[in-house]
Short mmCIF file of C-alpha atoms in Angstrom, two decimals:
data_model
loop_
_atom_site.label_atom_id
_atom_site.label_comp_id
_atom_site.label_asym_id
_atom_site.label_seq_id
_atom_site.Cartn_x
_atom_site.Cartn_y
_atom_site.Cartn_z
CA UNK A 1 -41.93 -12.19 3.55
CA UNK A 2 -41.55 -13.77 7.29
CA UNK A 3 -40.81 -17.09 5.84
CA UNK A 4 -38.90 -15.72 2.96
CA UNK A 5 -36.01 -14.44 5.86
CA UNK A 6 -36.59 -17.54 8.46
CA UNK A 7 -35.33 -19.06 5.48
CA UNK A 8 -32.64 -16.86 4.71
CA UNK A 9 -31.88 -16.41 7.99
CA UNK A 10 -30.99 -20.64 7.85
CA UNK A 11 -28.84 -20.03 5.27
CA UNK A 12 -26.79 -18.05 6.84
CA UNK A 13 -26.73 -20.50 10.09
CA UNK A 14 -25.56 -23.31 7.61
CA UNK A 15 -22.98 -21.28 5.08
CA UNK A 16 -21.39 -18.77 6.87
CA UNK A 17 -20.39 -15.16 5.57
CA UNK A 18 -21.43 -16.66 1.96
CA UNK A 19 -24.90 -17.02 2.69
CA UNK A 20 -24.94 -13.20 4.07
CA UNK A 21 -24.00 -12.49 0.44
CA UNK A 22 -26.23 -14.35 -0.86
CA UNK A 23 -28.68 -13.27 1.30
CA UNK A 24 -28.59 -9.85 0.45
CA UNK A 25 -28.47 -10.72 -3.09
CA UNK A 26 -31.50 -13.29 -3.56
CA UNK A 27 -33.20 -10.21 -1.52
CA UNK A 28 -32.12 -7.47 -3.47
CA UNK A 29 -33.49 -9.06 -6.91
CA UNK A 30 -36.57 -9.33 -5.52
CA UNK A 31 -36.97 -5.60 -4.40
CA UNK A 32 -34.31 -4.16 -7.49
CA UNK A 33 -37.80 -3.01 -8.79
CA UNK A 34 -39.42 -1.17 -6.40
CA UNK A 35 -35.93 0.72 -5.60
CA UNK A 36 -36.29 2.81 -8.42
CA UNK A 37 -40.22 3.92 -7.64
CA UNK A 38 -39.10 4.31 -3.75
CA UNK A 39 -37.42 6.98 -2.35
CA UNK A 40 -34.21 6.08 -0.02
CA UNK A 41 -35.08 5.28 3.82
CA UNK A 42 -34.41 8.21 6.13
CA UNK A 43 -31.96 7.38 9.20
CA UNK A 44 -34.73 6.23 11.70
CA UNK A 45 -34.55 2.82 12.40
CA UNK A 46 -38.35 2.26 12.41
CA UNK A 47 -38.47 3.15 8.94
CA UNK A 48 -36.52 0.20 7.06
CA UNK A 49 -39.54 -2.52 7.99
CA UNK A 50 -42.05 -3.30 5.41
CA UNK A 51 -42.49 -5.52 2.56
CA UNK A 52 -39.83 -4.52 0.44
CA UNK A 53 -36.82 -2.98 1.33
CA UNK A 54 -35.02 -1.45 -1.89
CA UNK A 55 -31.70 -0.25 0.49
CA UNK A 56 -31.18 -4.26 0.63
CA UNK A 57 -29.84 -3.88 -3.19
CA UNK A 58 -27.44 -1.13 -2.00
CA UNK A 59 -26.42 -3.17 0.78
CA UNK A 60 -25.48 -5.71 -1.67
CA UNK A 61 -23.91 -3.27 -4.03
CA UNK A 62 -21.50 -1.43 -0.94
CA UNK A 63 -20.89 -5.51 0.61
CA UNK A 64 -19.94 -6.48 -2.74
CA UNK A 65 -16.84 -4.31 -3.23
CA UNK A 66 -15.73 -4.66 -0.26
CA UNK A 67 -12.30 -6.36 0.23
CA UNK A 68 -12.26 -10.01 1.14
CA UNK A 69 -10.46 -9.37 4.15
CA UNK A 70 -13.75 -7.50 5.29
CA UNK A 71 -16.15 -9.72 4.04
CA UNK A 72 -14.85 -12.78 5.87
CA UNK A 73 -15.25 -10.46 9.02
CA UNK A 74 -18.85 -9.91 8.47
CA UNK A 75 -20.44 -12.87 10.48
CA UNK A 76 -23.87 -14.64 9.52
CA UNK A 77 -27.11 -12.83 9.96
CA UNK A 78 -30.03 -11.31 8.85
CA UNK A 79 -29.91 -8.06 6.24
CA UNK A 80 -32.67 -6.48 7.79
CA UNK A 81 -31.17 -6.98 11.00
CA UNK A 82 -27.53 -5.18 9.64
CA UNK A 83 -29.87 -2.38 8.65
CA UNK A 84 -32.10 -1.30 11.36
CA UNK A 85 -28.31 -1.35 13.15
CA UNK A 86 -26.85 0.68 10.34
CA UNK A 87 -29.57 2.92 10.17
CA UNK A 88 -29.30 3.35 14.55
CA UNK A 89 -26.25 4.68 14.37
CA UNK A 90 -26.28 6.81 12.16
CA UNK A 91 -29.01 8.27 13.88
CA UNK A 92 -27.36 8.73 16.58
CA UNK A 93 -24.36 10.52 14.96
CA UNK A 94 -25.20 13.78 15.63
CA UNK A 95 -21.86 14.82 15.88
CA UNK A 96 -20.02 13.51 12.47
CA UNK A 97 -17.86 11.21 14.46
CA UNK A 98 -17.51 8.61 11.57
CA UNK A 99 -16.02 10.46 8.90
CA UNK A 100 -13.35 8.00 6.99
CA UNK A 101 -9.54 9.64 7.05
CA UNK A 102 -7.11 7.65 6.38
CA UNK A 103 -4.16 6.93 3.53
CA UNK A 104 -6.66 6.54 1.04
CA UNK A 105 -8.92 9.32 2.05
CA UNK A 106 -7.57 12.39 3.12
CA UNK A 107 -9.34 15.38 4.84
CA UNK A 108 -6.78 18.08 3.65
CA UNK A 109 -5.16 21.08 5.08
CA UNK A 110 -8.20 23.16 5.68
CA UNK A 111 -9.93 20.55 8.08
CA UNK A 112 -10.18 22.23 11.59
CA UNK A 113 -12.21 20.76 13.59
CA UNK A 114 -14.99 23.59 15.22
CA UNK A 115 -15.23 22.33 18.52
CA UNK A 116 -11.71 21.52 20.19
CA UNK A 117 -11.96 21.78 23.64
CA UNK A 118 -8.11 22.30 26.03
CA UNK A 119 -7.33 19.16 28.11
CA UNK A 120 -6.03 20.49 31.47
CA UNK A 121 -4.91 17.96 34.38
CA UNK A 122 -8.15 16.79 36.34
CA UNK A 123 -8.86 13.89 39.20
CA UNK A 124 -10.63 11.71 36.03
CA UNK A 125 -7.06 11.06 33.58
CA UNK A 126 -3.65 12.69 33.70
CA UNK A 127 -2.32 14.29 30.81
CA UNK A 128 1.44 14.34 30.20
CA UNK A 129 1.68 18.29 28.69
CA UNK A 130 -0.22 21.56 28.59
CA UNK A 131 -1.84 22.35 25.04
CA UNK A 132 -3.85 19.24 24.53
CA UNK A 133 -7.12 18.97 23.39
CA UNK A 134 -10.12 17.42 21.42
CA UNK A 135 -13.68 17.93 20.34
CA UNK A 136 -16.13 18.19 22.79
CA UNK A 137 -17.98 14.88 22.36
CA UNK A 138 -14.70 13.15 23.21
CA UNK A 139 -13.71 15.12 25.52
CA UNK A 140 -16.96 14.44 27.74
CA UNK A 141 -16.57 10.65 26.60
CA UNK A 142 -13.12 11.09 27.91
CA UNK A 143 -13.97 11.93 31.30
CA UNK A 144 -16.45 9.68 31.94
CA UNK A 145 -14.14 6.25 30.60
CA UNK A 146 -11.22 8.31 33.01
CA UNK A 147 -13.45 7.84 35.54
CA UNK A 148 -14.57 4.37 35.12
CA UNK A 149 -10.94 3.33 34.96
CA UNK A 150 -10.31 5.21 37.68
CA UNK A 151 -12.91 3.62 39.87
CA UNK A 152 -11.52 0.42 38.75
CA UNK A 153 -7.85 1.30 40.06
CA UNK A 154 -6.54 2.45 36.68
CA UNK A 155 -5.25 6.17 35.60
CA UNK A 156 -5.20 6.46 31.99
CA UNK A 157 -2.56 9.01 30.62
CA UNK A 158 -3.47 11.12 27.65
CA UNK A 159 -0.43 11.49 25.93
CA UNK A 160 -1.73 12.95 22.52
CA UNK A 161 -4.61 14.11 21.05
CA UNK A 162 -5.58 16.56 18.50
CA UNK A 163 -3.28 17.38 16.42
CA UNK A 164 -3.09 20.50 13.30
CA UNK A 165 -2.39 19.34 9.67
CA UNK A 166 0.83 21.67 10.45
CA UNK A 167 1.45 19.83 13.20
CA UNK A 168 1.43 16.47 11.75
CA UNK A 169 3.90 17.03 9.02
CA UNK A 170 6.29 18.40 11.64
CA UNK A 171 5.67 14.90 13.56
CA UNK A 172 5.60 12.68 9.98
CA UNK A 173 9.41 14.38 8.66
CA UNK A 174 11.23 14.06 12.00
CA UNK A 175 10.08 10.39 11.64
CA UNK A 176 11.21 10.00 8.27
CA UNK A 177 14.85 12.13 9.37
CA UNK A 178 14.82 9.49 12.01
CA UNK A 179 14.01 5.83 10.67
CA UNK A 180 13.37 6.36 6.34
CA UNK A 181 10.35 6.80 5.13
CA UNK A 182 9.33 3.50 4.87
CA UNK A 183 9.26 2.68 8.59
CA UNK A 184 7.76 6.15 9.35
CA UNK A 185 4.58 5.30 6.75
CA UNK A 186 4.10 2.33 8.52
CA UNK A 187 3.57 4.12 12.21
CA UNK A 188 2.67 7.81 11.42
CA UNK A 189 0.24 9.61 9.03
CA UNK A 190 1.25 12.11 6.53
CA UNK A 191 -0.13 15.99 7.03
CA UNK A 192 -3.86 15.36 5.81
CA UNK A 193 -4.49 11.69 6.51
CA UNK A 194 -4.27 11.56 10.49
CA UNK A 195 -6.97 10.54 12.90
CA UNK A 196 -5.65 12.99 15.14
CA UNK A 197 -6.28 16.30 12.81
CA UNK A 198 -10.24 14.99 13.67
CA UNK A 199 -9.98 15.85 17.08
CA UNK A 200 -11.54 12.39 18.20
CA UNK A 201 -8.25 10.44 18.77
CA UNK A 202 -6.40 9.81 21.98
CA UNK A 203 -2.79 8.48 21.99
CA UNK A 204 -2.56 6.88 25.48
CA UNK A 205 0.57 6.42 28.05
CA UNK A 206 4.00 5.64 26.67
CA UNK A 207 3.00 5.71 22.82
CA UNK A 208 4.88 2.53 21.67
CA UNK A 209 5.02 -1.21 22.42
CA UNK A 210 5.20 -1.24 26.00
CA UNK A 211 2.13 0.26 26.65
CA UNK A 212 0.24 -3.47 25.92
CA UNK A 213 1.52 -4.67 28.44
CA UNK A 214 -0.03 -1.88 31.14
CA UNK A 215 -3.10 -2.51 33.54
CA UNK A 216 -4.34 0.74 31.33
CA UNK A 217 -3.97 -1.02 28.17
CA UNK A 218 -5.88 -4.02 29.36
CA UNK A 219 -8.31 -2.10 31.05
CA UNK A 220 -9.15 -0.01 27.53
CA UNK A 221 -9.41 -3.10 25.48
CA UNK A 222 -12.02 -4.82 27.87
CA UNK A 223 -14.12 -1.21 28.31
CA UNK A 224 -13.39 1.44 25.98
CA UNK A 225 -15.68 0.70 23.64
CA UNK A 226 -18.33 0.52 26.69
CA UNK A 227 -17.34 4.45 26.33
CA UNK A 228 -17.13 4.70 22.72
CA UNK A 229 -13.96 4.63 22.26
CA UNK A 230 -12.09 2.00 19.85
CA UNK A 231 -9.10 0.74 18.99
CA UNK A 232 -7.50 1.68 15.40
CA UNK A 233 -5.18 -0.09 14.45
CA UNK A 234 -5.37 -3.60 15.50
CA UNK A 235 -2.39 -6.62 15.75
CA UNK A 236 -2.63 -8.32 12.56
CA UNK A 237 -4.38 -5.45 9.93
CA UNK A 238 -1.37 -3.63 9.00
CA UNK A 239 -2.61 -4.16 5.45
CA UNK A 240 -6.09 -3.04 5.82
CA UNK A 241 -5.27 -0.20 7.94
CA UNK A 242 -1.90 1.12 6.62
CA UNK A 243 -0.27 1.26 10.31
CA UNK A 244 1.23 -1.71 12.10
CA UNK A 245 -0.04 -2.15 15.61
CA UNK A 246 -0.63 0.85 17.95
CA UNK A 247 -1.73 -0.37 21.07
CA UNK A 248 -2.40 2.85 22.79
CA UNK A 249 -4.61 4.51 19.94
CA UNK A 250 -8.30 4.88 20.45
CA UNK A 251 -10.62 7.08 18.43
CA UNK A 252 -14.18 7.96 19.73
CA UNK A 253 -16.81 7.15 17.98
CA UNK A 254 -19.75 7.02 20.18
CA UNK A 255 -20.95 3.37 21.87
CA UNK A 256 -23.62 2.76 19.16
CA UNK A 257 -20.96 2.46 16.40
CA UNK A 258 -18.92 0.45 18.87
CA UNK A 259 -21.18 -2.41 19.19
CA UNK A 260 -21.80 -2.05 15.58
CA UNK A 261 -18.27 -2.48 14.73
CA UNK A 262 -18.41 -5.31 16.94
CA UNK A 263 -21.47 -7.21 15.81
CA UNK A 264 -21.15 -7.12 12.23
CA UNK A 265 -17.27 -6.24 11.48
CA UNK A 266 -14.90 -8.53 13.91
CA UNK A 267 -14.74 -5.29 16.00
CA UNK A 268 -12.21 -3.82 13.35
CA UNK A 269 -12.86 0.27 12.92
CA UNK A 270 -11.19 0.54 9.54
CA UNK A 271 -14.30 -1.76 8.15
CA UNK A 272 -16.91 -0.52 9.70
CA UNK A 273 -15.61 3.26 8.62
CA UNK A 274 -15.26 2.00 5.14
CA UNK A 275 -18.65 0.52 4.63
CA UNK A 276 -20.16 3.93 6.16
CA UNK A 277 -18.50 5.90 3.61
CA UNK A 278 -19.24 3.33 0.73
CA UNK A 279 -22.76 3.08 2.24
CA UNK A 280 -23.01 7.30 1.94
CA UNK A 281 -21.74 7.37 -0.99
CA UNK A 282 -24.32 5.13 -2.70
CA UNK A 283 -26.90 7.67 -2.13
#
């Protein structure tokens, strides 16, 4: 088995994201039989080593219908490698801080998040209005990036955070009143399909273009995700992630899934998310 992945592992040196395919496939045909006499790993990383691994066939199965945008992202390595990371963080997600919403996969009306916690003006970050707030966990994460900025000479505003599913649909038809719905579904979420009803996203400083070209904006994209904290909706993945650019949205979802996202997904949150869900959802 060692010099079955040393080999594998060349492959994917000398081919690229093809080989990481392949990898997982050659792999999973060799273990497709024991998968069905083995019960599924438990999230603790210590527990995917050992001859045969039958979650590298449902690796293969969630990689392979994944969109080609995503697969290119996924860089060479090795598939036992990708899953003692999977399987790390989502031990460490204690606090369901991946959950997928998005267009495609709403959370409905009756999501309230348990834990919201009010934002009130501190020495950390300065928040522009009374009545924000988010879950705890990003709320604490919150307060300590504030105050790594801050010791770096940078005050983050928090402009918006949590918001209702009520809420939302008040913000998503002024939009459409204001530019037609088809601008308005390319910047805001309709009631049900916001990060923001999760409690875990931040809307930073002036909320539109000119905030990328703040100190706070490039101090966020060189650290947040030293926080937990990353970015969702990227320059250049309007089709992946249904929004064009938003340079001042973050979402926090804990520093393990950070690096994650950046090790094994070109650092883009809407793959990552999707691959966790897929990857649950194979179960």
């Amino acid at each position: 088995m060692r010099l079955r992945y040393a080999v594998l592992r060349a492959l994917l040196r000398a081919a690229g994201i093809a080989a990481f395919g392949a990898a997982v496939s050659i792999a999973a045909a060799g273990c497709t039989r024991q998968a069905s006499a083995q019960t599924a790993a438990p999230h603790d990383p210590a527990s995917i080593a050992g001859k045969h691994n039958p979650e590298i066939a449902r690796l293969g199965n969630v990689l392979s219908a994944m969109s080609d945008r995503a697969k290119d992202a996924i860089p060479n390595g090795d598939p036992e490698e990708f899953l003692t990371d999977l399987y790390e963080v989502l031990h460490k997600d204690t606090d369901d801080l991946l959950l997928l919403c998005d267009k495609r996969h709403p959370v409905g009306m009756d999501y309230i998040p348990s834990d919201i916690v009010t934002l009130v003006q501190n020495p950390l970050y300065d928040i522009n209005r009374d009545g924000l707030g988010l879950r705890r966990p990003a709320a604490d994460a919150l307060s300590d990036m504030g105050r790594a900025a801050k010791a770096a000479g940078v005050t983050l505003l928090v402009s918006s955070t949590y918001r209702s599913y009520d809420y939302q649909r008040t913000v998503y038809n002024r939009l459409v009143k204001q530019d037609g719905q088809e601008a308005a579904d390319r910047e805001s979420a309709r009631p049900g399909t916001s990060q923001h009803q999760l409690g875990t996203a931040v809307d930073f400083g002036s909320i539109d273009d000119s905030f990328a070209q703040t100190k706070a904006c490039a101090w966020l994209n060189e650290h947040a995700g030293e926080y937990g904290w990353s970015l969702s909706f990227p320059d250049g993945y309007e089709q992946d992630t249904g929004y064009r650019w938003e340079s001042w949205h973050f979402r926090y979802i804990g520093p393990e899934a950070c690096q994650f996202q950046k090790k094994w997904f070109g650092n883009i949150q809407q793959y990552m998310l999707e691959f966790i869900d897929a990857w649950k959802k194979q179960r």
